[in-house]
Amino acid sequence: MNKFKLFIIIEILLLMLLGISLVRNPFFLIVLGIGLFLGYLSSRVNSWTAQKILQQIAIGFGVVALIMFVANGYTWLALLFPVIAAILFWKSSGTTYTSVNDPRAFRSEETSFERRAIFDNQSENTVSRLSGNDVIDLGCTTFQSTGNDLTIKKASGNTKIIVPDDVAVMLDVTALSGVIKIFDDITKVNTEHVRYMTDEFGTSDKRIRITVHVGRGNVEVVKG
């Protein structure tokens, strides 16, 4: 499970705990219910004076309900967790070196480069992170008869994909801002969508479909 999925799961759990905590607080429900009822009632009466009085009372109950909501500990956990997660993602957003199916996978403590297999399990072929630079090396990939799929998702950062000479590629890149360079054939600057496919993709025994989604960053595909 990647970090982004873990973040989503934890955030959903925090929001569920917040909801359960509020629902189990009868005083909060009563205050919120009265405030909503008075707000609705103010829109139904014809007297302007009565409307203003009901609206002011409804706002008062709403403020009390808001204070109780803010005072709930799960509210702060749900708000602060994304900030803490973003800081941790930002600190760990160095260059990641991914060597696909490399049996010598390792992480060096002296550098920011990392090798990890992403095609060992065909159901987990996605590189997803908030930001950072990535180098994807397909040199040790075990190619399937039906072809392989690789998806790269991130908000920002550069991506370099190293493709062996005998591998056919279908590439689909979505980048809001950045330079896209493919085998010295296609170079697009500040583009949103680029598609590319090598001529031998339909007949090659080794082929891979690569999908890249990046908000801001350069994407480069090279032979190697």
PDB file of C-alpha atoms in Angstrom:
ATOM      1  CA  MET A   1       0.000   0.000   0.000  1.00  0.00           C
ATOM      2  CA  ASN A   2       1.449   3.368  -1.019  1.00  0.00           C
ATOM      3  CA  LYS A   3       1.603   6.422   1.228  1.00  0.00           C
ATOM      4  CA  PHE A   4      -1.220   8.272  -0.514  1.00  0.00           C
ATOM      5  CA  LYS A   5      -3.693   5.406  -0.056  1.00  0.00           C
ATOM      6  CA  LEU A   6      -2.666   5.079   3.588  1.00  0.00           C
ATOM      7  CA  PHE A   7      -3.226   8.811   4.081  1.00  0.00           C
ATOM      8  CA  ILE A   8      -6.726   8.599   2.557  1.00  0.00           C
ATOM      9  CA  ILE A   9      -7.667   5.617   4.749  1.00  0.00           C
ATOM     10  CA  ILE A  10      -6.467   7.289   7.950  1.00  0.00           C
ATOM     11  CA  GLU A  11      -8.221  10.570   7.077  1.00  0.00           C
ATOM     12  CA  ILE A  12     -11.495   8.721   6.368  1.00  0.00           C
ATOM     13  CA  LEU A  13     -11.209   6.888   9.704  1.00  0.00           C
ATOM     14  CA  LEU A  14     -10.669  10.190  11.529  1.00  0.00           C
ATOM     15  CA  LEU A  15     -13.702  11.739   9.833  1.00  0.00           C
ATOM     16  CA  MET A  16     -15.800   8.673  10.718  1.00  0.00           C
ATOM     17  CA  LEU A  17     -14.711   8.892  14.357  1.00  0.00           C
ATOM     18  CA  LEU A  18     -15.561  12.599  14.320  1.00  0.00           C
ATOM     19  CA  GLY A  19     -19.018  11.868  12.948  1.00  0.00           C
ATOM     20  CA  ILE A  20     -19.655   9.115  15.505  1.00  0.00           C
ATOM     21  CA  SER A  21     -18.484  11.381  18.325  1.00  0.00           C
ATOM     22  CA  LEU A  22     -20.849  14.167  17.257  1.00  0.00           C
ATOM     23  CA  VAL A  23     -23.812  11.857  16.743  1.00  0.00           C
ATOM     24  CA  ARG A  24     -23.312  10.357  20.209  1.00  0.00           C
ATOM     25  CA  ASN A  25     -23.408  13.831  21.758  1.00  0.00           C
ATOM     26  CA  PRO A  26     -27.128  14.543  22.397  1.00  0.00           C
ATOM     27  CA  PHE A  27     -26.536  18.153  23.449  1.00  0.00           C
ATOM     28  CA  PHE A  28     -24.790  18.901  20.137  1.00  0.00           C
ATOM     29  CA  LEU A  29     -27.648  17.299  18.181  1.00  0.00           C
ATOM     30  CA  ILE A  30     -30.255  19.263  20.120  1.00  0.00           C
ATOM     31  CA  VAL A  31     -28.454  22.588  19.645  1.00  0.00           C
ATOM     32  CA  LEU A  32     -27.851  21.895  15.947  1.00  0.00           C
ATOM     33  CA  GLY A  33     -31.446  20.734  15.433  1.00  0.00           C
ATOM     34  CA  ILE A  34     -32.941  23.813  17.117  1.00  0.00           C
ATOM     35  CA  GLY A  35     -30.681  26.100  15.108  1.00  0.00           C
ATOM     36  CA  LEU A  36     -31.672  24.462  11.824  1.00  0.00           C
ATOM     37  CA  PHE A  37     -35.370  24.456  12.754  1.00  0.00           C
ATOM     38  CA  LEU A  38     -35.345  28.151  13.670  1.00  0.00           C
ATOM     39  CA  GLY A  39     -33.475  28.950  10.462  1.00  0.00           C
ATOM     40  CA  TYR A  40     -36.114  27.099   8.474  1.00  0.00           C
ATOM     41  CA  LEU A  41     -38.925  28.715  10.469  1.00  0.00           C
ATOM     42  CA  SER A  42     -37.547  32.205   9.788  1.00  0.00           C
ATOM     43  CA  SER A  43     -37.971  31.618   6.074  1.00  0.00           C
ATOM     44  CA  ARG A  44     -41.615  30.661   6.485  1.00  0.00           C
ATOM     45  CA  VAL A  45     -42.963  33.553   8.549  1.00  0.00           C
ATOM     46  CA  ASN A  46     -44.271  36.695   6.873  1.00  0.00           C
ATOM     47  CA  SER A  47     -43.326  39.213   9.524  1.00  0.00           C
ATOM     48  CA  TRP A  48     -39.976  40.883   8.842  1.00  0.00           C
ATOM     49  CA  THR A  49     -39.413  41.484  12.559  1.00  0.00           C
ATOM     50  CA  ALA A  50     -40.132  37.856  13.405  1.00  0.00           C
ATOM     51  CA  GLN A  51     -37.764  36.726  10.643  1.00  0.00           C
ATOM     52  CA  LYS A  52     -34.911  38.803  12.054  1.00  0.00           C
ATOM     53  CA  ILE A  53     -35.523  37.594  15.590  1.00  0.00           C
ATOM     54  CA  LEU A  54     -35.633  33.935  14.531  1.00  0.00           C
ATOM     55  CA  GLN A  55     -32.531  34.370  12.361  1.00  0.00           C
ATOM     56  CA  GLN A  56     -30.574  35.919  15.239  1.00  0.00           C
ATOM     57  CA  ILE A  57     -31.578  33.112  17.596  1.00  0.00           C
ATOM     58  CA  ALA A  58     -30.750  30.502  14.936  1.00  0.00           C
ATOM     59  CA  ILE A  59     -27.311  32.077  14.432  1.00  0.00           C
ATOM     60  CA  GLY A  60     -26.741  31.922  18.198  1.00  0.00           C
ATOM     61  CA  PHE A  61     -27.514  28.205  18.286  1.00  0.00           C
ATOM     62  CA  GLY A  62     -25.331  27.738  15.207  1.00  0.00           C
ATOM     63  CA  VAL A  63     -22.391  29.438  16.921  1.00  0.00           C
ATOM     64  CA  VAL A  64     -22.787  27.183  19.959  1.00  0.00           C
ATOM     65  CA  ALA A  65     -22.887  24.097  17.692  1.00  0.00           C
ATOM     66  CA  LEU A  66     -19.782  25.347  15.846  1.00  0.00           C
ATOM     67  CA  ILE A  67     -17.917  25.846  19.128  1.00  0.00           C
ATOM     68  CA  MET A  68     -18.792  22.295  20.166  1.00  0.00           C
ATOM     69  CA  PHE A  69     -17.654  21.025  16.759  1.00  0.00           C
ATOM     70  CA  VAL A  70     -14.324  22.850  16.974  1.00  0.00           C
ATOM     71  CA  ALA A  71     -13.802  21.745  20.578  1.00  0.00           C
ATOM     72  CA  ASN A  72     -14.074  18.089  19.558  1.00  0.00           C
ATOM     73  CA  GLY A  73     -10.646  16.438  19.624  1.00  0.00           C
ATOM     74  CA  TYR A  74     -11.299  14.449  16.442  1.00  0.00           C
ATOM     75  CA  THR A  75     -11.903  17.708  14.563  1.00  0.00           C
ATOM     76  CA  TRP A  76      -8.350  18.828  15.281  1.00  0.00           C
ATOM     77  CA  LEU A  77      -6.956  15.397  14.436  1.00  0.00           C
ATOM     78  CA  ALA A  78      -8.760  15.434  11.070  1.00  0.00           C
ATOM     79  CA  LEU A  79      -7.489  18.960  10.336  1.00  0.00           C
ATOM     80  CA  LEU A  80      -3.908  18.540  11.536  1.00  0.00           C
ATOM     81  CA  PHE A  81      -3.239  15.103  10.059  1.00  0.00           C
ATOM     82  CA  PRO A  82      -3.169  16.345   6.406  1.00  0.00           C
ATOM     83  CA  VAL A  83      -0.728  19.100   7.428  1.00  0.00           C
ATOM     84  CA  ILE A  84       1.570  16.644   9.202  1.00  0.00           C
ATOM     85  CA  ALA A  85       1.337  14.191   6.289  1.00  0.00           C
ATOM     86  CA  ALA A  86       2.170  16.955   3.792  1.00  0.00           C
ATOM     87  CA  ILE A  87       5.256  17.923   5.813  1.00  0.00           C
ATOM     88  CA  LEU A  88       6.419  14.296   5.933  1.00  0.00           C
ATOM     89  CA  PHE A  89       5.817  13.891   2.163  1.00  0.00           C
ATOM     90  CA  TRP A  90       7.735  17.092   1.499  1.00  0.00           C
ATOM     91  CA  LYS A  91      10.715  15.989   3.595  1.00  0.00           C
ATOM     92  CA  SER A  92      10.819  12.619   1.807  1.00  0.00           C
ATOM     93  CA  SER A  93      10.418  14.040  -1.698  1.00  0.00           C
ATOM     94  CA  GLY A  94      13.954  13.439  -2.922  1.00  0.00           C
ATOM     95  CA  THR A  95      14.853  11.545  -6.087  1.00  0.00           C
ATOM     96  CA  THR A  96      13.578   7.972  -6.088  1.00  0.00           C
ATOM     97  CA  TYR A  97      15.373   5.459  -8.316  1.00  0.00           C
ATOM     98  CA  THR A  98      13.086   2.576  -9.224  1.00  0.00           C
ATOM     99  CA  SER A  99      14.667  -0.465 -10.858  1.00  0.00           C
ATOM    100  CA  VAL A 100      11.803  -2.717 -11.857  1.00  0.00           C
ATOM    101  CA  ASN A 101      12.121  -6.343 -10.689  1.00  0.00           C
ATOM    102  CA  ASP A 102      15.771  -5.801  -9.785  1.00  0.00           C
ATOM    103  CA  PRO A 103      16.752  -8.663  -7.441  1.00  0.00           C
ATOM    104  CA  ARG A 104      19.429  -6.413  -5.971  1.00  0.00           C
ATOM    105  CA  ALA A 105      16.812  -4.032  -4.586  1.00  0.00           C
ATOM    106  CA  PHE A 106      18.194  -1.865  -1.840  1.00  0.00           C
ATOM    107  CA  ARG A 107      17.989   1.549  -0.244  1.00  0.00           C
ATOM    108  CA  SER A 108      21.210   3.399   0.386  1.00  0.00           C
ATOM    109  CA  GLU A 109      21.489   5.344   3.639  1.00  0.00           C
ATOM    110  CA  GLU A 110      24.168   7.562   2.099  1.00  0.00           C
ATOM    111  CA  THR A 111      22.080   8.795  -0.838  1.00  0.00           C
ATOM    112  CA  SER A 112      18.478   9.646  -1.613  1.00  0.00           C
ATOM    113  CA  PHE A 113      18.210   6.941  -4.273  1.00  0.00           C
ATOM    114  CA  GLU A 114      15.976   3.955  -3.774  1.00  0.00           C
ATOM    115  CA  ARG A 115      15.512   0.740  -5.751  1.00  0.00           C
ATOM    116  CA  ARG A 116      12.275  -1.190  -5.406  1.00  0.00           C
ATOM    117  CA  ALA A 117      10.343  -3.718  -7.483  1.00  0.00           C
ATOM    118  CA  ILE A 118       6.971  -2.554  -8.776  1.00  0.00           C
ATOM    119  CA  PHE A 119       6.112  -5.453 -11.092  1.00  0.00           C
ATOM    120  CA  ASP A 120       6.544  -8.282  -8.603  1.00  0.00           C
ATOM    121  CA  ASN A 121       2.790  -8.072  -8.061  1.00  0.00           C
ATOM    122  CA  GLN A 122       0.965  -7.176 -11.275  1.00  0.00           C
ATOM    123  CA  SER A 123      -1.916  -5.666  -9.281  1.00  0.00           C
ATOM    124  CA  GLU A 124       0.427  -3.060  -7.776  1.00  0.00           C
ATOM    125  CA  ASN A 125       2.036  -1.294 -10.708  1.00  0.00           C
ATOM    126  CA  THR A 126       1.541   2.306  -9.605  1.00  0.00           C
ATOM    127  CA  VAL A 127       4.138   4.775  -8.376  1.00  0.00           C
ATOM    128  CA  SER A 128       2.180   7.388  -6.392  1.00  0.00           C
ATOM    129  CA  ARG A 129       3.608  10.207  -4.297  1.00  0.00           C
ATOM    130  CA  LEU A 130       2.851  13.817  -3.466  1.00  0.00           C
ATOM    131  CA  SER A 131       6.037  15.302  -4.897  1.00  0.00           C
ATOM    132  CA  GLY A 132       9.648  14.519  -5.770  1.00  0.00           C
ATOM    133  CA  ASN A 133      11.841  13.385  -8.648  1.00  0.00           C
ATOM    134  CA  ASP A 134      11.664   9.810  -9.944  1.00  0.00           C
ATOM    135  CA  VAL A 135      13.905   7.723 -12.180  1.00  0.00           C
ATOM    136  CA  ILE A 136      12.123   4.589 -13.444  1.00  0.00           C
ATOM    137  CA  ASP A 137      14.486   1.959 -14.855  1.00  0.00           C
ATOM    138  CA  LEU A 138      12.763  -0.811 -16.832  1.00  0.00           C
ATOM    139  CA  GLY A 139      15.993  -2.684 -17.537  1.00  0.00           C
ATOM    140  CA  CYS A 140      15.220  -5.656 -15.286  1.00  0.00           C
ATOM    141  CA  THR A 141      11.497  -5.913 -15.969  1.00  0.00           C
ATOM    142  CA  THR A 142       9.877  -9.308 -16.508  1.00  0.00           C
ATOM    143  CA  PHE A 143       7.527  -8.602 -19.402  1.00  0.00           C
ATOM    144  CA  GLN A 144       4.180 -10.382 -19.619  1.00  0.00           C
ATOM    145  CA  SER A 145       2.814 -11.846 -22.850  1.00  0.00           C
ATOM    146  CA  THR A 146      -0.102  -9.408 -22.696  1.00  0.00           C
ATOM    147  CA  GLY A 147       2.175  -6.460 -22.017  1.00  0.00           C
ATOM    148  CA  ASN A 148       2.870  -4.511 -18.860  1.00  0.00           C
ATOM    149  CA  ASP A 149       1.242  -1.417 -17.391  1.00  0.00           C
ATOM    150  CA  LEU A 150       2.854   1.300 -15.315  1.00  0.00           C
ATOM    151  CA  THR A 151       1.089   4.316 -13.805  1.00  0.00           C
ATOM    152  CA  ILE A 152       2.890   7.261 -12.223  1.00  0.00           C
ATOM    153  CA  LYS A 153       0.883   9.817 -10.241  1.00  0.00           C
ATOM    154  CA  LYS A 154       2.153  12.854  -8.368  1.00  0.00           C
ATOM    155  CA  ALA A 155       1.433  16.524  -7.872  1.00  0.00           C
ATOM    156  CA  SER A 156       4.898  17.813  -8.713  1.00  0.00           C
ATOM    157  CA  GLY A 157       8.400  16.678  -9.597  1.00  0.00           C
ATOM    158  CA  ASN A 158      10.405  15.446 -12.563  1.00  0.00           C
ATOM    159  CA  THR A 159      10.115  11.920 -13.957  1.00  0.00           C
ATOM    160  CA  LYS A 160      12.706  10.082 -16.056  1.00  0.00           C
ATOM    161  CA  ILE A 161      11.833   6.678 -17.536  1.00  0.00           C
ATOM    162  CA  ILE A 162      14.645   4.485 -18.891  1.00  0.00           C
ATOM    163  CA  VAL A 163      13.352   2.012 -21.510  1.00  0.00           C
ATOM    164  CA  PRO A 164      15.479  -0.843 -22.972  1.00  0.00           C
ATOM    165  CA  ASP A 165      16.126  -0.673 -26.730  1.00  0.00           C
ATOM    166  CA  ASP A 166      14.016  -3.772 -27.497  1.00  0.00           C
ATOM    167  CA  VAL A 167      10.899  -2.629 -25.628  1.00  0.00           C
ATOM    168  CA  ALA A 168       7.925  -1.025 -27.407  1.00  0.00           C
ATOM    169  CA  VAL A 169       6.197   1.786 -25.579  1.00  0.00           C
ATOM    170  CA  MET A 170       2.747   3.351 -25.483  1.00  0.00           C
ATOM    171  CA  LEU A 171       2.891   6.560 -23.472  1.00  0.00           C
ATOM    172  CA  ASP A 172       0.063   8.725 -22.169  1.00  0.00           C
ATOM    173  CA  VAL A 173       1.220  11.816 -20.277  1.00  0.00           C
ATOM    174  CA  THR A 174      -0.920  14.454 -18.592  1.00  0.00           C
ATOM    175  CA  ALA A 175       1.116  17.384 -17.272  1.00  0.00           C
ATOM    176  CA  LEU A 176      -0.313  20.809 -16.529  1.00  0.00           C
ATOM    177  CA  SER A 177       3.098  22.463 -16.612  1.00  0.00           C
ATOM    178  CA  GLY A 178       6.493  21.171 -17.694  1.00  0.00           C
ATOM    179  CA  VAL A 179       8.541  19.754 -20.552  1.00  0.00           C
ATOM    180  CA  ILE A 180       7.747  16.357 -22.069  1.00  0.00           C
ATOM    181  CA  LYS A 181      10.603  14.733 -24.015  1.00  0.00           C
ATOM    182  CA  ILE A 182      10.212  11.318 -25.666  1.00  0.00           C
ATOM    183  CA  PHE A 183      13.197   9.606 -27.334  1.00  0.00           C
ATOM    184  CA  ASP A 184      14.309  12.938 -28.846  1.00  0.00           C
ATOM    185  CA  ASP A 185      11.240  12.698 -31.133  1.00  0.00           C
ATOM    186  CA  ILE A 186       8.633  14.678 -29.283  1.00  0.00           C
ATOM    187  CA  THR A 187       9.210  17.682 -27.059  1.00  0.00           C
ATOM    188  CA  LYS A 188       6.270  19.639 -25.700  1.00  0.00           C
ATOM    189  CA  VAL A 189       6.490  22.556 -23.289  1.00  0.00           C
ATOM    190  CA  ASN A 190       3.666  23.559 -20.932  1.00  0.00           C
ATOM    191  CA  THR A 191       1.272  21.055 -22.407  1.00  0.00           C
ATOM    192  CA  GLU A 192      -1.636  19.207 -20.854  1.00  0.00           C
ATOM    193  CA  HIS A 193      -1.773  15.917 -22.744  1.00  0.00           C
ATOM    194  CA  VAL A 194       0.654  13.973 -24.938  1.00  0.00           C
ATOM    195  CA  ARG A 195       0.217  10.502 -26.428  1.00  0.00           C
ATOM    196  CA  TYR A 196       2.988   8.524 -28.093  1.00  0.00           C
ATOM    197  CA  MET A 197       3.362   4.963 -29.391  1.00  0.00           C
ATOM    198  CA  THR A 198       6.321   3.289 -31.017  1.00  0.00           C
ATOM    199  CA  ASP A 199       5.704   1.763 -34.450  1.00  0.00           C
ATOM    200  CA  GLU A 200       6.329  -1.820 -33.323  1.00  0.00           C
ATOM    201  CA  PHE A 201       4.060  -1.688 -30.271  1.00  0.00           C
ATOM    202  CA  GLY A 202       1.401  -3.987 -31.745  1.00  0.00           C
ATOM    203  CA  THR A 203       3.842  -6.763 -32.738  1.00  0.00           C
ATOM    204  CA  SER A 204       6.573  -6.570 -30.107  1.00  0.00           C
ATOM    205  CA  ASP A 205       6.970  -9.348 -27.510  1.00  0.00           C
ATOM    206  CA  LYS A 206       8.083  -6.741 -24.988  1.00  0.00           C
ATOM    207  CA  ARG A 207       5.767  -3.803 -24.644  1.00  0.00           C
ATOM    208  CA  ILE A 208       4.608  -1.527 -21.876  1.00  0.00           C
ATOM    209  CA  ARG A 209       1.833   0.990 -21.475  1.00  0.00           C
ATOM    210  CA  ILE A 210       2.932   3.935 -19.347  1.00  0.00           C
ATOM    211  CA  THR A 211       0.513   6.491 -17.934  1.00  0.00           C
ATOM    212  CA  VAL A 212       1.882   9.576 -16.198  1.00  0.00           C
ATOM    213  CA  HIS A 213      -0.225  12.125 -14.318  1.00  0.00           C
ATOM    214  CA  VAL A 214       1.743  15.064 -12.918  1.00  0.00           C
ATOM    215  CA  GLY A 215       0.607  18.557 -12.069  1.00  0.00           C
ATOM    216  CA  ARG A 216       3.918  20.360 -12.411  1.00  0.00           C
ATOM    217  CA  GLY A 217       7.112  18.690 -13.629  1.00  0.00           C
ATOM    218  CA  ASN A 218       9.152  17.437 -16.559  1.00  0.00           C
ATOM    219  CA  VAL A 219       8.731  13.963 -18.076  1.00  0.00           C
ATOM    220  CA  GLU A 220      11.581  12.399 -20.057  1.00  0.00           C
ATOM    221  CA  VAL A 221      11.637   8.974 -21.730  1.00  0.00           C
ATOM    222  CA  VAL A 222      15.052   7.723 -22.884  1.00  0.00           C
ATOM    223  CA  LYS A 223      16.585   4.521 -24.258  1.00  0.00           C
ATOM    224  CA  GLY A 224      19.049   2.731 -22.060  1.00  0.00           C
TER     225      GLY A 224
END
